[in-house]
CSV table of C-alpha atoms in Angstrom, one decimal:
chain,number,residue,atom,x,y,z
E,52,MET,CA,101.2,126.6,25.1
E,53,ARG,CA,102.8,126.4,21.7
E,54,ALA,CA,105.1,123.5,21.1
E,55,VAL,CA,108.8,124.0,21.9
E,56,LYS,CA,110.7,126.1,19.4
E,57,LYS,CA,112.3,124.6,16.3
E,58,THR,CA,115.7,125.5,17.6
E,59,LEU,CA,115.2,123.0,20.4
E,60,GLN,CA,114.3,120.3,17.8
E,61,ALA,CA,117.7,120.8,16.2
E,62,LEU,CA,119.6,120.1,19.4
E,63,GLY,CA,120.2,116.4,18.7
E,64,LEU,CA,121.4,117.2,15.2
E,65,THR,CA,124.1,119.7,16.2
E,66,LEU,CA,127.6,118.5,15.3
E,67,LEU,CA,129.5,117.1,18.3
E,68,LEU,CA,132.4,119.1,19.5
E,69,SER,CA,135.7,117.6,20.5
E,70,LEU,CA,135.3,115.8,23.8
E,71,PRO,CA,137.4,116.5,26.9
E,72,THR,CA,139.1,113.5,28.6
E,73,VAL,CA,137.1,111.9,31.4
E,74,SER,CA,139.0,109.9,33.9
E,75,ALA,CA,136.3,107.6,35.2
E,76,GLU,CA,136.0,104.2,33.7
E,77,PRO,CA,132.6,103.8,31.9
E,78,SER,CA,130.3,101.1,33.2
E,79,ILE,CA,128.9,99.4,30.2
E,80,PRO,CA,126.3,96.6,30.7
E,81,ASP,CA,127.4,93.4,28.9
E,82,LEU,CA,125.4,93.0,25.7
E,83,GLY,CA,126.6,89.8,24.3
E,84,THR,CA,124.6,87.1,22.6
E,85,ALA,CA,121.2,86.5,24.1
E,86,GLY,CA,121.8,82.8,24.3
E,87,VAL,CA,124.5,83.4,26.9
E,88,LEU,CA,123.0,86.3,28.7
E,89,GLY,CA,119.3,86.7,27.9
E,90,LEU,CA,117.6,90.0,27.9
E,91,THR,CA,116.6,90.9,31.5
E,92,VAL,CA,113.9,93.4,32.4
E,93,GLN,CA,116.6,95.8,33.7
E,94,LYS,CA,118.5,95.7,30.5
E,95,GLU,CA,115.3,96.1,28.5
E,96,GLN,CA,114.6,99.4,30.4
E,97,GLN,CA,118.2,100.6,29.7
E,98,LEU,CA,117.8,99.9,26.0
E,99,GLY,CA,114.4,101.7,26.0
E,100,ASP,CA,116.1,104.8,27.5
E,101,TYR,CA,118.8,104.6,24.8
E,102,PHE,CA,116.0,104.5,22.2
E,103,MET,CA,114.4,107.6,23.6
E,104,ARG,CA,117.6,109.6,23.6
E,105,THR,CA,118.3,108.7,20.0
E,106,ALA,CA,114.7,109.4,19.0
E,107,ARG,CA,114.8,112.9,20.5
E,108,GLY,CA,117.7,113.8,18.3
E,109,LEU,CA,116.5,112.3,15.0
E,110,MET,CA,112.6,112.2,15.0
E,111,PRO,CA,110.1,115.1,14.8
E,112,ILE,CA,108.8,114.4,18.3
E,113,VAL,CA,105.9,116.7,19.2
E,114,ASN,CA,106.7,118.5,22.4
E,115,ASP,CA,103.1,119.7,22.9
E,116,PRO,CA,102.2,119.5,26.6
E,117,VAL,CA,98.4,119.2,26.2
E,118,LEU,CA,98.7,116.4,23.5
E,119,ASN,CA,101.3,114.6,25.6
E,120,GLU,CA,99.1,114.8,28.6
E,121,TYR,CA,96.1,113.3,26.7
E,122,LEU,CA,98.2,110.6,25.1
E,123,THR,CA,99.7,109.6,28.5
E,124,SER,CA,96.3,109.6,30.1
E,125,ILE,CA,95.0,107.1,27.6
E,126,GLY,CA,98.1,104.9,28.0
E,127,SER,CA,97.9,105.1,31.8
E,128,LYS,CA,94.3,104.2,31.8
E,129,LEU,CA,95.1,101.0,29.8
E,130,LEU,CA,98.2,100.2,32.0
E,131,LEU,CA,96.1,100.2,35.1
E,132,HIS,CA,94.5,97.0,33.9
E,133,ALA,CA,97.6,95.4,32.2
E,134,GLN,CA,99.6,92.6,33.7
E,135,HIS,CA,103.4,92.1,33.6
E,136,VAL,CA,104.2,95.8,33.7
E,137,TYR,CA,107.7,95.8,35.0
E,138,PHE,CA,108.7,99.4,34.3
E,139,PRO,CA,107.2,102.8,33.6
E,140,PHE,CA,105.9,103.2,30.0
E,141,GLU,CA,106.5,106.3,28.0
E,142,PHE,CA,104.2,107.3,25.2
E,143,PHE,CA,105.4,109.9,22.8
E,144,LEU,CA,103.9,111.6,19.7
E,145,VAL,CA,105.7,112.0,16.4
E,146,ASN,CA,104.7,114.5,13.7
E,147,ASP,CA,104.0,112.0,11.0
E,148,THR,CA,100.6,112.0,9.3
E,149,THR,CA,100.8,108.3,8.3
E,150,LEU,CA,98.6,105.9,10.4
E,151,ASN,CA,101.1,104.1,12.6
E,152,ALA,CA,102.2,103.3,16.1
E,153,SER,CA,105.1,101.1,17.3
E,154,ALA,CA,106.5,99.8,20.6
E,155,PHE,CA,110.2,99.3,21.5
E,156,LEU,CA,111.9,97.8,24.5
E,157,GLY,CA,111.4,99.3,27.9
E,158,GLY,CA,107.8,100.4,27.3
E,159,LYS,CA,108.6,103.1,24.8
E,160,VAL,CA,105.5,103.6,22.5
E,161,ARG,CA,105.7,105.8,19.5
E,162,VAL,CA,102.4,107.2,18.2
E,163,ASN,CA,102.1,109.1,14.9
E,164,THR,CA,99.9,112.2,14.7
E,165,GLY,CA,98.2,110.2,11.9
E,166,LEU,CA,96.6,107.9,14.5
E,167,PHE,CA,94.5,111.0,15.6
E,168,ILE,CA,93.8,111.9,12.0
E,169,TYR,CA,92.5,108.4,11.0
E,170,SER,CA,90.7,107.4,14.2
E,171,ASP,CA,87.0,108.2,14.3
E,172,THR,CA,86.5,107.5,18.0
E,173,GLU,CA,88.6,107.4,21.2
E,174,ASP,CA,87.9,103.6,21.3
E,175,GLU,CA,89.6,103.1,18.0
E,176,PHE,CA,92.6,105.2,19.1
E,177,ALA,CA,92.9,103.4,22.4
E,178,SER,CA,92.7,100.0,20.6
E,179,VAL,CA,96.0,100.6,18.8
E,180,LEU,CA,97.7,101.6,22.1
E,181,ALA,CA,96.3,98.5,23.8
E,182,HIS,CA,97.7,96.3,21.0
E,183,GLU,CA,101.2,97.9,21.3
E,184,ILE,CA,101.2,97.7,25.1
E,185,SER,CA,100.4,94.0,24.8
E,186,HIS,CA,103.5,93.5,22.6
E,187,VAL,CA,105.6,95.0,25.3
E,188,THR,CA,104.0,93.2,28.3
E,189,GLN,CA,104.2,89.8,26.6
E,190,ARG,CA,107.9,90.6,25.7
E,191,HIS,CA,107.3,89.9,22.0
E,192,ILE,CA,110.0,92.5,21.1
E,193,ALA,CA,112.6,90.9,23.4
E,194,ARG,CA,111.7,87.5,22.1
E,195,PHE,CA,112.1,88.7,18.5
E,196,LEU,CA,115.5,90.2,19.1
E,197,GLU,CA,116.7,87.0,20.9
E,198,SER,CA,115.5,84.9,18.0
E,199,GLN,CA,117.5,87.1,15.6
E,200,VAL,CA,120.6,86.7,17.7
E,201,ARG,CA,120.2,82.9,17.5
E,202,ALA,CA,119.5,83.0,13.7
E,203,THR,CA,122.2,85.4,12.7
E,204,ARG,CA,124.9,84.9,15.3
E,205,MET,CA,125.2,88.6,15.6
E,206,THR,CA,125.5,90.3,18.9
E,207,LEU,CA,122.4,91.6,20.7
E,208,ALA,CA,123.9,95.1,20.6
E,209,SER,CA,124.3,95.3,16.8
E,210,ILE,CA,120.8,94.0,16.2
E,211,ILE,CA,119.2,96.3,18.8
E,212,GLY,CA,121.0,99.3,17.2
E,213,SER,CA,119.8,98.5,13.7
E,214,ILE,CA,116.2,97.9,14.8
E,215,ALA,CA,116.1,101.1,16.8
E,216,MET,CA,117.4,103.0,13.8
E,217,ALA,CA,114.8,101.4,11.6
E,218,ILE,CA,112.0,102.6,13.8
E,219,ILE,CA,113.6,106.1,14.1
E,220,ASN,CA,114.8,106.5,10.5
E,221,PRO,CA,113.6,103.8,8.1
E,222,SER,CA,116.1,104.5,5.3
E,223,MET,CA,119.1,104.6,7.7
E,224,GLY,CA,117.7,101.5,9.5
E,225,MET,CA,117.5,99.6,6.2
E,226,ALA,CA,121.2,100.3,5.5
E,227,ALA,CA,122.2,99.4,9.0
E,228,ALA,CA,120.2,96.1,8.9
E,229,SER,CA,121.8,95.3,5.5
E,230,ALA,CA,125.3,95.8,6.9
E,231,THR,CA,124.8,93.9,10.1
E,232,MET,CA,122.2,91.3,9.5
E,233,GLY,CA,122.2,90.5,5.8
E,234,ALA,CA,119.3,88.8,4.3
E,235,GLN,CA,118.4,86.8,7.4
E,236,ALA,CA,116.6,89.6,9.2
E,237,GLN,CA,114.4,92.5,8.3
E,238,SER,CA,115.0,96.1,9.4
E,239,ARG,CA,111.8,96.2,11.3
E,240,ILE,CA,110.4,94.1,14.1
E,241,ASN,CA,108.4,91.3,12.4
E,242,PHE,CA,106.1,89.8,14.9
E,243,THR,CA,105.0,86.2,14.4
E,244,ARG,CA,101.4,85.3,13.6
E,245,ASP,CA,101.0,84.0,17.2
E,246,ASN,CA,102.5,87.2,18.6
E,247,GLU,CA,99.9,89.2,16.7
E,248,TYR,CA,97.0,87.0,17.8
E,249,GLU,CA,98.2,87.2,21.4
E,250,ALA,CA,98.4,91.0,21.2
E,251,ASP,CA,94.9,91.1,19.7
E,252,ARG,CA,93.5,88.9,22.4
E,253,ILE,CA,95.2,90.6,25.4
E,254,GLY,CA,94.8,94.1,23.9
E,255,LEU,CA,91.1,93.5,23.4
E,256,ASN,CA,90.6,92.4,26.9
E,257,LEU,CA,92.7,95.3,28.1
E,258,LEU,CA,90.6,97.7,26.1
E,259,TYR,CA,87.4,96.3,27.6
E,260,GLN,CA,88.7,96.2,31.2
E,261,SER,CA,89.8,99.9,30.8
E,262,GLY,CA,86.2,101.0,30.1
E,263,PHE,CA,86.5,101.4,26.3
E,264,ASN,CA,84.2,99.9,23.7
E,265,PRO,CA,86.0,96.8,22.4
E,266,GLU,CA,84.2,97.3,19.0
E,267,GLY,CA,86.8,100.1,18.6
E,268,MET,CA,89.4,97.5,17.8
E,269,ILE,CA,87.2,95.9,15.2
E,270,ASP,CA,86.4,99.3,13.6
E,271,MET,CA,90.1,100.0,13.4
E,272,PHE,CA,90.7,96.6,11.8
E,273,ARG,CA,88.0,97.4,9.2
E,274,HIS,CA,89.7,100.7,8.4
E,275,LEU,CA,93.0,98.9,7.9
E,276,LEU,CA,91.6,95.9,6.0
E,277,ALA,CA,89.8,98.2,3.6
E,278,GLN,CA,93.2,99.7,2.7
E,279,GLN,CA,95.3,96.6,2.7
E,280,GLY,CA,94.6,95.6,-0.8
E,281,ASN,CA,95.5,99.0,-2.1
E,282,ILE,CA,98.8,99.0,-0.2
E,283,ASN,CA,98.0,102.6,0.8
E,284,PRO,CA,101.3,104.1,2.1
E,285,ALA,CA,99.3,106.3,4.5
E,286,PHE,CA,98.4,103.2,6.5
E,287,THR,CA,101.9,102.1,7.5
E,288,LEU,CA,100.5,100.2,10.5
E,289,LEU,CA,99.7,97.5,8.0
E,290,ILE,CA,103.4,97.0,7.2
E,291,ASP,CA,104.3,96.3,10.9
E,292,HIS,CA,101.1,94.5,11.7
E,293,PRO,CA,99.6,92.9,8.6
E,294,LEU,CA,96.0,91.9,8.9
E,295,SER,CA,94.2,88.8,7.7
E,296,GLU,CA,90.5,88.0,7.5
E,297,ILE,CA,91.1,85.3,10.1
E,298,ARG,CA,92.6,87.8,12.6
E,299,VAL,CA,89.6,90.1,12.2
E,300,ALA,CA,87.1,87.3,12.5
E,301,GLU,CA,88.7,85.9,15.6
E,302,ALA,CA,88.7,89.4,17.2
E,303,GLN,CA,85.1,89.9,16.2
E,304,ASN,CA,84.1,86.6,17.8
E,305,ARG,CA,85.7,87.7,21.1
E,306,VAL,CA,83.9,91.0,21.0
E,307,GLN,CA,80.6,89.3,20.6
E,308,GLN,CA,81.1,87.4,23.8
E,309,LEU,CA,81.5,90.6,25.8
E,310,PRO,CA,78.6,92.8,27.0
E,311,LYS,CA,77.7,95.7,24.7
E,312,ARG,CA,79.2,99.0,25.4
E,313,GLN,CA,78.7,102.5,24.0
E,314,ASN,CA,81.6,104.4,22.5
E,315,SER,CA,83.6,106.8,24.7
E,316,THR,CA,82.2,110.3,25.0
E,317,ASN,CA,85.4,111.9,26.3
E,318,ILE,CA,85.6,115.3,24.5
E,319,ASP,CA,89.3,115.4,24.9
E,320,PHE,CA,89.7,112.9,22.0
E,321,TYR,CA,87.9,115.3,19.7
E,322,LEU,CA,89.9,118.3,21.0
E,323,ALA,CA,93.2,116.4,20.5
E,324,LYS,CA,92.1,115.4,17.0
E,325,ALA,CA,91.3,119.0,16.2
E,326,ARG,CA,94.6,120.2,17.6
E,327,VAL,CA,96.5,117.7,15.4
E,328,ASN,CA,94.5,118.6,12.3
E,329,VAL,CA,95.0,122.3,12.7
E,330,ARG,CA,98.6,122.6,14.1
E,331,TYR,CA,100.3,119.5,12.7
E,332,VAL,CA,98.9,119.2,9.2
E,333,ARG,CA,100.0,121.7,6.6
E,334,HIS,CA,97.3,124.0,5.3
E,335,GLN,CA,98.0,126.2,2.3
E,336,ASP,CA,95.0,128.4,3.1
E,337,MET,CA,94.1,128.5,6.8
E,338,GLN,CA,91.1,130.8,6.2
E,339,ALA,CA,89.7,128.3,3.7
E,340,TYR,CA,90.3,125.5,6.1
E,341,LEU,CA,88.4,127.3,8.8
E,342,GLN,CA,85.5,127.8,6.5
E,343,ALA,CA,85.5,124.1,5.7
E,344,ILE,CA,85.4,123.3,9.4
E,345,LEU,CA,82.5,125.6,10.0
E,346,ASN,CA,80.5,124.2,7.0
E,347,ASP,CA,80.9,120.6,8.2
E,348,THR,CA,78.0,120.5,10.6
E,349,SER,CA,78.1,116.7,10.7
E,350,SER,CA,81.3,116.7,12.7
E,351,ASN,CA,81.4,116.6,16.5
E,352,ALA,CA,80.5,120.0,17.9
E,353,HIS,CA,83.4,120.1,20.3
E,354,TYR,CA,85.8,119.2,17.5
E,355,ARG,CA,84.4,121.9,15.3
E,356,HIS,CA,84.5,124.7,17.9
E,357,TYR,CA,88.0,123.9,19.1
E,358,ALA,CA,89.3,123.6,15.6
E,359,ALA,CA,87.7,126.9,14.6
E,360,ALA,CA,89.3,128.5,17.7
E,361,LEU,CA,92.7,127.2,16.8
E,362,CYS,CA,92.4,128.4,13.2
E,363,ALA,CA,91.2,131.8,14.3
E,364,PHE,CA,94.2,132.0,16.7
E,365,GLU,CA,96.6,131.2,13.8
E,366,LEU,CA,94.9,133.9,11.7
E,367,LYS,CA,95.4,136.3,14.6
E,368,ASP,CA,91.6,136.9,14.7
E,369,TYR,CA,91.6,136.9,18.5
E,370,ALA,CA,88.0,138.0,18.9
E,371,ALA,CA,86.7,135.0,16.9
E,372,CYS,CA,89.1,132.7,18.8
E,373,GLU,CA,87.5,133.9,22.1
E,374,ARG,CA,84.0,133.4,20.7
E,375,TYR,CA,84.7,129.8,19.7
E,376,LEU,CA,86.4,129.0,23.0
E,377,ALA,CA,83.3,130.3,24.9
E,378,MET,CA,81.4,127.4,23.4
E,379,LEU,CA,83.6,124.9,25.1
E,380,PRO,CA,84.0,123.9,28.8
E,381,SER,CA,86.2,126.6,30.3
E,382,GLN,CA,88.1,124.3,32.8
E,383,ASN,CA,89.1,121.8,30.1
E,384,LEU,CA,92.9,121.6,29.7
E,385,PHE,CA,92.8,122.0,26.0
E,386,VAL,CA,90.7,125.1,26.4
E,387,MET,CA,92.8,126.6,29.2
E,388,ASP,CA,95.9,126.1,27.2
E,389,LEU,CA,94.6,128.0,24.2
E,390,ALA,CA,93.0,130.6,26.5
E,391,ALA,CA,96.4,131.3,28.0
E,392,ASP,CA,98.0,131.6,24.6
E,393,LEU,CA,95.2,134.0,23.6
E,394,ALA,CA,95.7,136.2,26.7
E,395,LEU,CA,99.5,136.3,26.2
E,396,ALA,CA,99.1,137.1,22.5
E,397,GLN,CA,96.9,140.1,23.5
E,398,HIS,CA,99.6,141.2,26.1
E,399,GLU,CA,97.2,140.4,29.0
E,400,ASN,CA,99.9,138.7,31.0
E,401,ASP,CA,98.2,139.2,34.4
E,402,ARG,CA,95.0,137.7,33.1
E,403,ALA,CA,96.8,134.5,31.9
E,404,ILE,CA,98.8,134.2,35.2
E,405,THR,CA,95.7,134.7,37.4
E,406,MET,CA,93.7,132.1,35.4
E,407,LEU,CA,96.6,129.5,35.4
E,408,ARG,CA,97.4,130.0,39.1
E,409,SER,CA,93.8,129.4,40.1
E,410,ALA,CA,93.6,126.3,37.9
E,411,LEU,CA,96.9,124.9,39.2
E,412,ASN,CA,95.7,125.4,42.8
E,413,ARG,CA,92.8,123.0,41.9
E,414,ARG,CA,95.1,120.6,40.1
E,415,PRO,CA,98.5,120.8,41.8
E,416,GLY,CA,101.4,119.3,39.7
E,417,ASN,CA,99.4,119.2,36.5
E,418,SER,CA,102.0,119.4,33.6
E,419,VAL,CA,99.9,121.4,31.2
E,420,LEU,CA,99.0,124.1,33.7
E,421,THR,CA,102.5,124.2,35.2
E,422,LEU,CA,104.2,124.6,31.8
E,423,ASN,CA,101.7,127.2,30.7
E,424,LEU,CA,102.1,129.2,33.9
E,425,ALA,CA,105.9,129.0,33.5
E,426,ASN,CA,105.6,130.3,30.0
E,427,ALA,CA,103.3,133.1,31.2
E,428,TYR,CA,105.9,134.1,33.9
E,429,LEU,CA,108.6,134.0,31.2
E,430,THR,CA,106.5,136.3,28.9
E,431,ALA,CA,105.8,138.7,31.8
E,432,ARG,CA,109.5,138.8,32.7
E,433,GLN,CA,108.9,137.3,36.1
E,434,TYR,CA,112.0,135.1,35.7
E,435,GLN,CA,112.5,134.1,39.3
E,436,ARG,CA,109.0,132.8,39.7
E,437,CYS,CA,109.4,130.9,36.4
E,438,ILE,CA,112.6,129.3,37.8
E,439,SER,CA,111.1,128.4,41.2
E,440,LEU,CA,108.0,126.8,39.6
E,441,LEU,CA,110.0,124.8,37.0
E,442,LYS,CA,112.7,123.6,39.5
E,443,ASP,CA,109.9,122.1,41.7
E,444,TYR,CA,108.2,120.6,38.7
E,445,MET,CA,111.5,119.0,37.3
E,446,ASP,CA,112.0,117.1,40.6
E,447,LYS,CA,109.4,114.7,39.3
E,448,ASN,CA,109.8,115.4,35.5
E,449,PRO,CA,113.5,115.6,34.9
E,450,HIS,CA,113.2,114.7,31.1
E,451,ASP,CA,110.7,117.4,30.2
E,452,VAL,CA,112.4,119.3,27.3
E,453,ASN,CA,109.8,122.1,27.4
E,454,ALA,CA,110.6,122.8,31.1
E,455,LEU,CA,114.4,122.7,30.5
E,456,ASP,CA,114.1,125.0,27.5
E,457,MET,CA,112.1,127.6,29.5
E,458,LEU,CA,114.4,127.2,32.5
E,459,SER,CA,117.4,127.9,30.3
E,460,GLN,CA,115.7,131.0,28.9
E,461,ALA,CA,114.9,132.3,32.4
E,462,TYR,CA,118.5,131.8,33.6
E,463,GLY,CA,119.7,133.5,30.4
E,464,ARG,CA,117.6,136.5,30.9
E,465,LEU,CA,119.0,136.8,34.5
E,466,ASN,CA,122.5,136.3,33.1
E,467,ASN,CA,123.0,133.4,35.5
E,468,GLN,CA,125.7,131.7,33.5
E,469,CYS,CA,126.4,129.0,36.1
E,470,GLU,CA,122.8,127.6,36.0
E,471,LEU,CA,122.3,128.4,32.3
E,472,ASN,CA,125.2,126.2,31.2
E,473,GLN,CA,124.1,123.3,33.5
E,474,THR,CA,120.6,123.5,32.2
E,475,ARG,CA,121.8,123.5,28.6
E,476,GLY,CA,124.0,120.6,29.4
E,477,GLU,CA,121.1,118.6,30.6
E,478,LEU,CA,119.1,119.5,27.6
E,479,PHE,CA,121.8,118.4,25.2
E,480,ALA,CA,122.2,115.1,27.1
E,481,LEU,CA,118.5,114.3,26.6
E,482,TYR,CA,119.1,114.6,22.9
E,483,ALA,CA,122.2,112.3,23.1
E,484,ASN,CA,124.3,115.2,22.0
E,485,TYR,CA,127.1,114.4,24.4
E,486,GLY,CA,129.8,116.6,23.0
E,487,ARG,CA,127.8,119.7,23.5
E,488,SER,CA,126.5,118.5,26.8
E,489,ILE,CA,129.9,117.9,28.3
E,490,TYR,CA,131.1,121.2,26.8
E,491,MET,CA,128.3,123.1,28.5
E,492,PHE,CA,129.1,121.5,31.9
E,493,ASN,CA,132.7,122.4,31.5
E,494,GLN,CA,131.7,125.9,30.8
E,495,ALA,CA,129.7,125.8,34.0
E,496,LEU,CA,132.8,124.7,35.9
E,497,ASN,CA,134.5,127.9,34.8
E,498,VAL,CA,131.8,130.2,36.1
E,499,CYS,CA,130.3,128.4,39.1
E,500,PRO,CA,132.1,129.7,42.3
E,501,GLN,CA,130.9,127.2,44.9
E,502,ARG,CA,133.0,124.1,45.5
E,503,LEU,CA,130.0,121.9,46.2
E,504,THR,CA,128.4,122.9,42.9
E,505,GLN,CA,131.7,122.2,41.1
E,506,GLU,CA,131.9,118.7,42.6
E,507,ARG,CA,128.3,118.0,41.6
E,508,ILE,CA,129.0,119.1,38.0
E,509,LYS,CA,132.1,116.8,37.8
E,510,ALA,CA,130.0,113.9,39.0
E,511,ARG,CA,127.4,114.7,36.4
E,512,VAL,CA,130.0,114.8,33.6
E,513,VAL,CA,131.1,111.3,34.6
E,514,GLU,CA,127.5,110.1,34.5
E,515,ILE,CA,127.0,111.6,31.0
E,516,ALA,CA,130.3,110.0,29.8
E,517,ASN,CA,129.0,106.6,31.0
E,518,GLN,CA,125.7,107.1,29.2
E,519,ARG,CA,127.6,108.0,26.0
E,520,ALA,CA,129.8,104.9,26.3
E,521,PHE,CA,126.7,102.8,26.7
E,522,ASP,CA,125.1,104.3,23.6
E,523,GLU,CA,128.3,103.9,21.6
E,524,SER,CA,128.4,100.2,22.6
E,525,LEU,CA,125.2,99.8,20.7
E,526,ARG,CA,126.2,101.9,17.7
E,527,LYS,CA,129.4,100.1,17.1
E,528,GLY,CA,127.6,97.2,15.5
E,529,LEU,CA,126.3,99.6,12.8
């Protein structure tokens, strides 16, 4: 399924409308100085949720179900062997071709598309995630923030707000940090040397325990070290996590003490890498890029065939797309996703629905298959089936913007204004666009006839107002 439409990406940037009065008193957690309060795990999770809401509105987050599924699968595989995991992690992809990844409070881990571009193996890719996970589980970020409170005498709220903005929008974050923290603190999280060594050590062990080749971390270090002297702006990971020969040597010594292991052979890494290279890197001439892929016989065959299929689809050469897909495992999620797109593009809606239903019966609840099937129902104008499928799915995935977007489209096609306005209200709330969110819920109040529904909407408006008050308590320091 194609990524969510650009109109959805603009939700968080829409100007706020004037807000209606809300009678309930907002419940705002105390965010005073860390020396008085400390940063509890519960507060850390709340701050992580704030970060995600802000990020959705301001960052080019990639809402690509199959890439998200792959990224989450690697993160989950690592987390199974991690210690001190106190809350669910969320891994999200940002359309940025620089090599970078960064973690924030509450287990929120940003990964740039550039990590796929510059990683040669899945083990290298996973090593960066293992390192970032370790920064969170060892609470390095929380410790850094508390140290800044002690050093600057600023409130925890103002420092968290500026750090979050620095990760989301570096230029804005620099200005915020300058205004709130002066010269005593940087606009990014600067881990100490001991923090980096600890994340290396724990991340390396995590990588090995999860079945990856620990040499992948060393190989990634070598890529970065080779670029460090050049200060290559494409390798922004070096800014947040500067390397030294000593760090690399220490990691190498630890790897040598572990049994040898072969690199991962998971084809999904190569398919994900191909998908990023074709769909998220600008190509002036797609036909020339396709030819370059086919000529590079030294590349992984799965990568080559899937990249060629994606290029052919973009060029609307559907026969060639089908030929390249036939060279790949038919039950692979990346392959089924493109096969469904291909069938819908050729107006073979029934073929797409039959294929996806059968696959979903074998893998109930799978997000890629569910969202693709919902999209097929939507395309085939089977709106009630689309709604039924997505409502069940959203019981477990309430923050899925693709699902909410398709759900709102289906309600709109059925002219169900009551559900349409509520769904749009939830979508705007995910992007921290609270003015539009409350406006949509108030619109729903005007058209929803059932009293129970109206009471539920009123309660939801109060919840959103409380969420907005919490977010504003962080932004006030900026």
